[in-house]
Amino acid sequence: MKLLHVVGARPNFPKLAPVHRAGRQQGIDQVVVHTGQHYDDAMSDAFFRDLGIAPPDVNLAVGSDTHAVQTARILERIEPVLVKERPDWMVVYGDVNSTMAAALVASKLGIRIAHVEAGLRSFDRTMPEEINRVVTDRLANLLLTPSRDADAQLRLEGEPENRIAFVGNVMIDSLFYALPAARTTGFRAKLGLNGSAVVVTLHRPSNVDDPRRIRALAAVLSEIALERPVVFPAHPRTQRRLESAGLRMDRVRLLEPVGYLEMLDLVENAFAVITDSGGLQEETTALGVPCLTVRPNTERPITITEGTNRLVPEPGDIVAEIRQLRRPSVAPRPEGWDGRAGERVILALANHL
Ligand code: UD1
C-alpha cells in the first residue's frame, strides 16, 4: 500500500503525525506533500520538529493569497505530483483550503481519497472551512470520523455505511505523544507565569477582521488581565489586525505564534482558554481545561456535550463566564480519544483498499 499525505496549514500537522508514525511502524510506503499554505517557521516547520515528523518530500510553496488564488495554485501544482506518485490512497486532513483543493484534483485523476476528520459540520457556510468540509466529504472515498456524531451526520447526508469508518481523534494522539516533552519546555517559567493564566488564541476572520469586534475583544481581555495573567500567542493575521486598528492591550502578554510544545505547556496549566480554534476546543476537553469558544457555533459539538467547551458568541459575556468556571476533577475522554486513532486510520485504509 502506498500513501500520499497532503498537508498545508498549522492544524494539519498534529493530525498527520500519528497517522504517518503508524504507517512507518507498518513499513508502508509514504510520501508527504506540503502545499506551503503556511510557511513561517512558527506556523509550519516548528510543528514538524516538535512532532518528530521528517520534513515533507514535496513543498508546493503556494503561499498566501485570496482563497481563489491559493486554491488555484494548489490545483495546478499538485496535479503533476499525483500523476507521478499514483498512490493507493491520498490522505487529506481537516478543513483547510489545501484539504479541499487536493481532493478536487485527486477525484478527477481517479485517485482514492481518504478524509481524516470527516463528518464535522458547523452548518455555517460563512466559514470557508465549512465549505471545505462539505466538498471534501462529498469527494472522499473513505470518511474517517473522529466522533460518533460525525458518523450520524454522514449517514444523514446519504453516505453509504461502507464509506464511513470511525477511527477516533488523531489530534488527541498527538497531544498524548507530546505532553511529556511539553512539560520539559519550561515555557511558562520563561514567561514568569506562576499562577494559572487565561490563554487566548483568536484568528478567525469573523473575530479579527471587523475593527469593532476586535476592539471589543481587546477590551475584554484587558479587563480579565486585571484579575489574572492573560497570555495571547497571536496568529500573523491577528497581529496585523491589532496593529492596523491601533490596539494596545494593557497587561495582556501578546506573543508571536508559539510552537506546539510551548502551546501545550501553556494550555495544560491554564485556568481557562479563550479561543476560536477548532483544535483547541478538543485539546482543552482532553486536558480537562475549561474552554470558551468565541463563535456562535461549533463543528465539534462533542466538546460541549461531553467536554469542557462553551460557546460564548458575544465578547460582552466573556468576563462573567470566566468568573464562574470550574476545572472538572477528571478530564473527559470521549470515545476514540485514546491515543490510538492513527493506528486505526492505517487499519481502515488497509481494510478498504
Ligand atoms: C487557515 C485555515 C484555518 C485554520 C488556520 C490556522 C483555511 C480556509 N483556513 O487560516 O481553518 O484555522 O489556517 O492557522 O484554510 N500568514 C503568515 N504566515 C504563514 C501563513 C499565513 O503570515 O505562515 C498570514 C498571511 O498574511 C495570510 C494570513 O496569515 O494572508 C492568512 O493565512 P491563510 O492560510 O490564508 O489562512 P489562515 O487564517 O491561516
PDB file of C-alpha atoms and ligand atoms in Angstrom, residues 8-11 36-44 63-67 70 95-99 127-129 132-133 203-205 235-238 240 276-278, ligand 1:
ATOM      1  CA  GLY A   8      -0.697  22.675   4.236  1.00  0.00           C
ATOM      2  CA  ALA A   9      -1.711  24.651   7.296  1.00  0.00           C
ATOM      3  CA  ARG A  10      -0.876  24.603  11.002  1.00  0.00           C
ATOM      4  CA  PRO A  11      -3.814  22.487  12.232  1.00  0.00           C
ATOM      5  CA  GLY A  36       3.008  25.670   1.524  1.00  0.00           C
ATOM      6  CA  GLN A  37      -0.290  27.329   2.565  1.00  0.00           C
ATOM      7  CA  HIS A  38       1.538  28.082   5.818  1.00  0.00           C
ATOM      8  CA  TYR A  39       5.244  28.804   5.525  1.00  0.00           C
ATOM      9  CA  ASP A  40       6.542  30.758   8.559  1.00  0.00           C
ATOM     10  CA  ASP A  41       8.775  28.620  10.768  1.00  0.00           C
ATOM     11  CA  ALA A  42       6.417  29.069  13.740  1.00  0.00           C
ATOM     12  CA  MET A  43       3.351  28.107  11.658  1.00  0.00           C
ATOM     13  CA  SER A  44       4.907  25.101   9.918  1.00  0.00           C
ATOM     14  CA  GLY A  63       1.881  30.865  -0.019  1.00  0.00           C
ATOM     15  CA  SER A  64      -0.880  33.304   0.978  1.00  0.00           C
ATOM     16  CA  ASP A  65      -3.402  34.991  -1.301  1.00  0.00           C
ATOM     17  CA  THR A  66      -7.176  35.168  -1.765  1.00  0.00           C
ATOM     18  CA  HIS A  67      -8.986  31.863  -1.340  1.00  0.00           C
ATOM     19  CA  GLN A  70      -4.477  30.000  -3.187  1.00  0.00           C
ATOM     20  CA  ASP A  95     -10.877  21.512   6.679  1.00  0.00           C
ATOM     21  CA  VAL A  96      -8.309  23.919   5.269  1.00  0.00           C
ATOM     22  CA  ASN A  97      -8.066  25.092   1.653  1.00  0.00           C
ATOM     23  CA  SER A  98      -5.281  22.583   0.975  1.00  0.00           C
ATOM     24  CA  THR A  99      -7.587  19.700   2.003  1.00  0.00           C
ATOM     25  CA  MET A 127     -16.934  29.934   7.281  1.00  0.00           C
ATOM     26  CA  PRO A 128     -14.600  28.845   4.484  1.00  0.00           C
ATOM     27  CA  GLU A 129     -13.794  25.720   6.495  1.00  0.00           C
ATOM     28  CA  ASN A 132     -14.062  22.803   2.544  1.00  0.00           C
ATOM     29  CA  ARG A 133     -15.562  20.096   4.813  1.00  0.00           C
ATOM     30  CA  HIS A 203      -7.670  34.264  14.339  1.00  0.00           C
ATOM     31  CA  ARG A 204     -10.994  33.676  12.557  1.00  0.00           C
ATOM     32  CA  PRO A 205     -11.847  36.454  10.086  1.00  0.00           C
ATOM     33  CA  HIS A 235      -1.682  34.407  14.539  1.00  0.00           C
ATOM     34  CA  PRO A 236       0.048  36.695  11.972  1.00  0.00           C
ATOM     35  CA  ARG A 237      -3.360  37.799  10.666  1.00  0.00           C
ATOM     36  CA  THR A 238      -4.422  38.825  14.194  1.00  0.00           C
ATOM     37  CA  ARG A 240      -1.695  42.683  11.683  1.00  0.00           C
ATOM     38  CA  ASP A 276     -11.931  30.377  18.087  1.00  0.00           C
ATOM     39  CA  SER A 277      -9.691  27.477  17.026  1.00  0.00           C
ATOM     40  CA  GLY A 278     -11.119  24.022  16.319  1.00  0.00           C
TER      41      GLY A 278
HETATM   42  C1  UD1 B   1      -6.014  28.729   7.867  1.00  0.00           C
HETATM   43  C2  UD1 B   1      -7.251  27.846   7.761  1.00  0.00           C
HETATM   44  C3  UD1 B   1      -7.967  27.812   9.098  1.00  0.00           C
HETATM   45  C4  UD1 B   1      -7.034  27.441  10.238  1.00  0.00           C
HETATM   46  C5  UD1 B   1      -5.831  28.364  10.219  1.00  0.00           C
HETATM   47  C6  UD1 B   1      -4.852  28.009  11.288  1.00  0.00           C
HETATM   48  C7  UD1 B   1      -8.344  27.882   5.552  1.00  0.00           C
HETATM   49  C8  UD1 B   1      -9.550  28.346   4.823  1.00  0.00           C
HETATM   50  N1  UD1 B   1      -8.190  28.374   6.788  1.00  0.00           N
HETATM   51  O1  UD1 B   1      -6.455  30.054   8.121  1.00  0.00           O
HETATM   52  O2  UD1 B   1      -9.005  26.855   9.042  1.00  0.00           O
HETATM   53  O3  UD1 B   1      -7.716  27.533  11.462  1.00  0.00           O
HETATM   54  O4  UD1 B   1      -5.208  28.254   8.932  1.00  0.00           O
HETATM   55  O5  UD1 B   1      -3.782  28.894  11.317  1.00  0.00           O
HETATM   56  O6  UD1 B   1      -7.595  27.102   5.028  1.00  0.00           O
HETATM   57  N2  UD1 B   1       0.241  34.084   7.225  1.00  0.00           N
HETATM   58  C9  UD1 B   1       1.539  34.327   7.608  1.00  0.00           C
HETATM   59  N3  UD1 B   1       2.396  33.258   7.692  1.00  0.00           N
HETATM   60  C10 UD1 B   1       2.012  31.989   7.415  1.00  0.00           C
HETATM   61  C11 UD1 B   1       0.707  31.771   6.994  1.00  0.00           C
HETATM   62  C12 UD1 B   1      -0.183  32.828   6.914  1.00  0.00           C
HETATM   63  O7  UD1 B   1       1.929  35.449   7.874  1.00  0.00           O
HETATM   64  O8  UD1 B   1       2.852  31.073   7.524  1.00  0.00           O
HETATM   65  C13 UD1 B   1      -0.695  35.237   7.151  1.00  0.00           C
HETATM   66  C14 UD1 B   1      -0.824  35.809   5.766  1.00  0.00           C
HETATM   67  O9  UD1 B   1      -0.969  37.175   5.858  1.00  0.00           O
HETATM   68  C15 UD1 B   1      -2.130  35.233   5.263  1.00  0.00           C
HETATM   69  C16 UD1 B   1      -2.943  35.096   6.537  1.00  0.00           C
HETATM   70  O10 UD1 B   1      -1.989  34.791   7.551  1.00  0.00           O
HETATM   71  O11 UD1 B   1      -2.729  36.024   4.312  1.00  0.00           O
HETATM   72  C17 UD1 B   1      -3.975  34.031   6.446  1.00  0.00           C
HETATM   73  O12 UD1 B   1      -3.396  32.774   6.076  1.00  0.00           O
HETATM   74  P1  UD1 B   1      -4.295  31.637   5.358  1.00  0.00           P
HETATM   75  O13 UD1 B   1      -3.558  30.378   5.238  1.00  0.00           O
HETATM   76  O14 UD1 B   1      -4.926  32.199   4.142  1.00  0.00           O
HETATM   77  O15 UD1 B   1      -5.488  31.428   6.379  1.00  0.00           O
HETATM   78  P2  UD1 B   1      -5.480  31.298   7.957  1.00  0.00           P
HETATM   79  O16 UD1 B   1      -6.203  32.465   8.514  1.00  0.00           O
HETATM   80  O17 UD1 B   1      -4.126  30.971   8.492  1.00  0.00           O
END
